[in-house]
XYZ file of C-alpha atoms in Angstrom:
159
model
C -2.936 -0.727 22.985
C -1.961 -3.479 20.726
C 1.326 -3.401 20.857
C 1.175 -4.674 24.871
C -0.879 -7.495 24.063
C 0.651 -9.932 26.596
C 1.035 -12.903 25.876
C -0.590 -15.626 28.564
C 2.967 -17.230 29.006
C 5.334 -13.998 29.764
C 6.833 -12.218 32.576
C 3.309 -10.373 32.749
C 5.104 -6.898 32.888
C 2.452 -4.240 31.321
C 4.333 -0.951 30.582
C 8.075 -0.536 28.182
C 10.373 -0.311 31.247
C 12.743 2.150 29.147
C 9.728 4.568 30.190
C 10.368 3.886 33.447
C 13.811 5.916 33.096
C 12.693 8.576 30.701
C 9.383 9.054 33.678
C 12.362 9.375 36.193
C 14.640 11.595 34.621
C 11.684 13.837 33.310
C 10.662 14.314 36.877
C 14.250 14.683 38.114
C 14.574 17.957 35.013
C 11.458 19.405 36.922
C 12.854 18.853 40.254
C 15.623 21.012 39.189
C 13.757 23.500 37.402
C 11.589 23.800 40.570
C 14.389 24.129 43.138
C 17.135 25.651 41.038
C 19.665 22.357 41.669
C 21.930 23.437 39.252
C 25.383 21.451 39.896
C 28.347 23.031 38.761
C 29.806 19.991 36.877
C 32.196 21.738 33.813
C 31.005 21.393 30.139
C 34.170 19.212 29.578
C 33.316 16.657 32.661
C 29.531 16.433 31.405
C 30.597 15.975 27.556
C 33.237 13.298 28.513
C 31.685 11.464 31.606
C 28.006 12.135 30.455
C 28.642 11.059 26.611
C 30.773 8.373 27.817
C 28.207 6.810 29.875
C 25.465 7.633 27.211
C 27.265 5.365 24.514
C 28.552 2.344 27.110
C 24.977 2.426 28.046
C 23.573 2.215 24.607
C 26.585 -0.557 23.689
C 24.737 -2.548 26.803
C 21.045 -2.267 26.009
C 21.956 -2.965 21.665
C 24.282 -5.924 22.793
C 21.644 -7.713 24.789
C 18.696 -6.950 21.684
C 21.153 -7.921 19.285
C 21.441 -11.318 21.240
C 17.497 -11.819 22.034
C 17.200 -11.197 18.525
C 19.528 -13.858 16.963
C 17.869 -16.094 19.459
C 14.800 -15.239 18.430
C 13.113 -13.677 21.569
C 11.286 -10.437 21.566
C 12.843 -8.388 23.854
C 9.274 -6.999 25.156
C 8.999 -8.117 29.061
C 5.443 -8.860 28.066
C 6.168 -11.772 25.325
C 6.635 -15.018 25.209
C 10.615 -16.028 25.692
C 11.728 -19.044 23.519
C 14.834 -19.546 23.791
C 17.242 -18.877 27.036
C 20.006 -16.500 26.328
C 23.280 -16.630 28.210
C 26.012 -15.613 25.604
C 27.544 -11.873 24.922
C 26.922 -9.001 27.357
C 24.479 -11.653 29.336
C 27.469 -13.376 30.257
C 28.622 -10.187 32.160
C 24.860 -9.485 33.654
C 21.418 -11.033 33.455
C 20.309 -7.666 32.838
C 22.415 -5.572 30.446
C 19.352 -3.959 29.159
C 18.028 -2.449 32.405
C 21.750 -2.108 32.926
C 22.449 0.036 30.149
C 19.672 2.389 30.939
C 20.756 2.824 34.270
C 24.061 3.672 32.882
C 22.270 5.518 29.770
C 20.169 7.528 31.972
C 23.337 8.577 34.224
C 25.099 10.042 31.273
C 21.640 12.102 30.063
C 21.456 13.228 33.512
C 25.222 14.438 33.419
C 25.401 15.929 30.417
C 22.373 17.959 30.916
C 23.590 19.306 33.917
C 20.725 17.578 35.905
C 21.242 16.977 39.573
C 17.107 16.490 39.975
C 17.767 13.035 37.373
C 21.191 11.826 39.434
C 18.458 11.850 42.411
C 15.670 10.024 40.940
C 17.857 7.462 39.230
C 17.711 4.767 42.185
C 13.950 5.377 42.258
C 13.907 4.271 38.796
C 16.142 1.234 39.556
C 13.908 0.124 42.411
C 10.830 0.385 39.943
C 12.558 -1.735 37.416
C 13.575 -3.982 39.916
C 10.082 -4.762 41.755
C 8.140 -3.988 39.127
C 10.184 -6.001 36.205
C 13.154 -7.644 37.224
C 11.443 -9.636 39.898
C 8.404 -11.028 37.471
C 10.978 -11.814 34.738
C 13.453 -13.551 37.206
C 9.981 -15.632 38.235
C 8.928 -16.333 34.560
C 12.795 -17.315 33.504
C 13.083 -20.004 36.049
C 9.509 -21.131 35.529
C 10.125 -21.476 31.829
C 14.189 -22.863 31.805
C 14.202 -24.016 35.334
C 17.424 -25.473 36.285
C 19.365 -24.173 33.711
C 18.317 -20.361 34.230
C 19.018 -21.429 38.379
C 22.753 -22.386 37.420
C 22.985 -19.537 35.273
C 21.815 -16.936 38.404
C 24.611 -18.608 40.280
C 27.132 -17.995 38.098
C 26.227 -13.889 36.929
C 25.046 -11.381 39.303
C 21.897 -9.879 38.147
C 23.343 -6.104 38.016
C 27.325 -6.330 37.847
């Protein structure tokens, strides 16, 4: 596919991660279909919690492209970064997009009623993190070097 042409100096991450959640919480919806897990969470709780979460998690993940963009970076983990980004919701976490799909994904879960995604969500958050985080976290202080290490001291890499 084209559009994951990597380039030779990137992270080296070949799938979109936001798959990664949409795979998960797809599987979690059959879990519960298969079993029956339906949780009795109130169409008031899911609407307020589960919306809730849904729009923090989408204020996250535009935040952080809104930022890689007026830097200049694609936000693709499997392109080039040119510039180091350390301002707006990256001052909070150095990964408010994976971030906000954790907290994204939570709220879809919720507000569908799906106890089979609230179980699969930490599988998804151990996929990003081996299979993403820890190849970007690599790249980054490859590429920036000291200044991305003073940077990981300073902002946790979740909350």
């Amino acid at each position: 596919m084209a559009f994951l042409t990597r380039d030779s100096d990137s992270p080296n991450v070949g799938f979109p991660p936001p798959l990664v959640f949409v795979g998960f919480l797809l599987i979690g919806c059959a879990i519960d279909d298969l079993f029956g897990l339906n949780p009795a969470i109130s169409n008031s709780v899911r609407v307020v919690l589960g919306g809730g979460a849904i729009l923090i998690g989408c204020a996250f993940v535009l935040g952080a492209l809104l930022r890689f963009r007026k830097a200049g970076n694609n936000p693709e983990p499997w392109k080039r970064d040119t510039a180091f980004v350390a301002e707006g919701v990256y001052r909070i976490t150095r990964n408010p997009m994976y971030l906000g799909m954790v907290i994204a994904s939570f709220g879809i879960a919720v507000a569908a009623n799906c106890l089979g995604g609230l179980l699969t969500l930490p599988l998804s958050i151990v996929a990003i993190h081996t299979q993403v985080i820890r190849r970007e976290e690599s790249y980054l202080s490859a590429t920036f070097g000291d200044e991305y290490r003073e940077y990981c001291r300073h902002v946790r890499r979740w909350i």
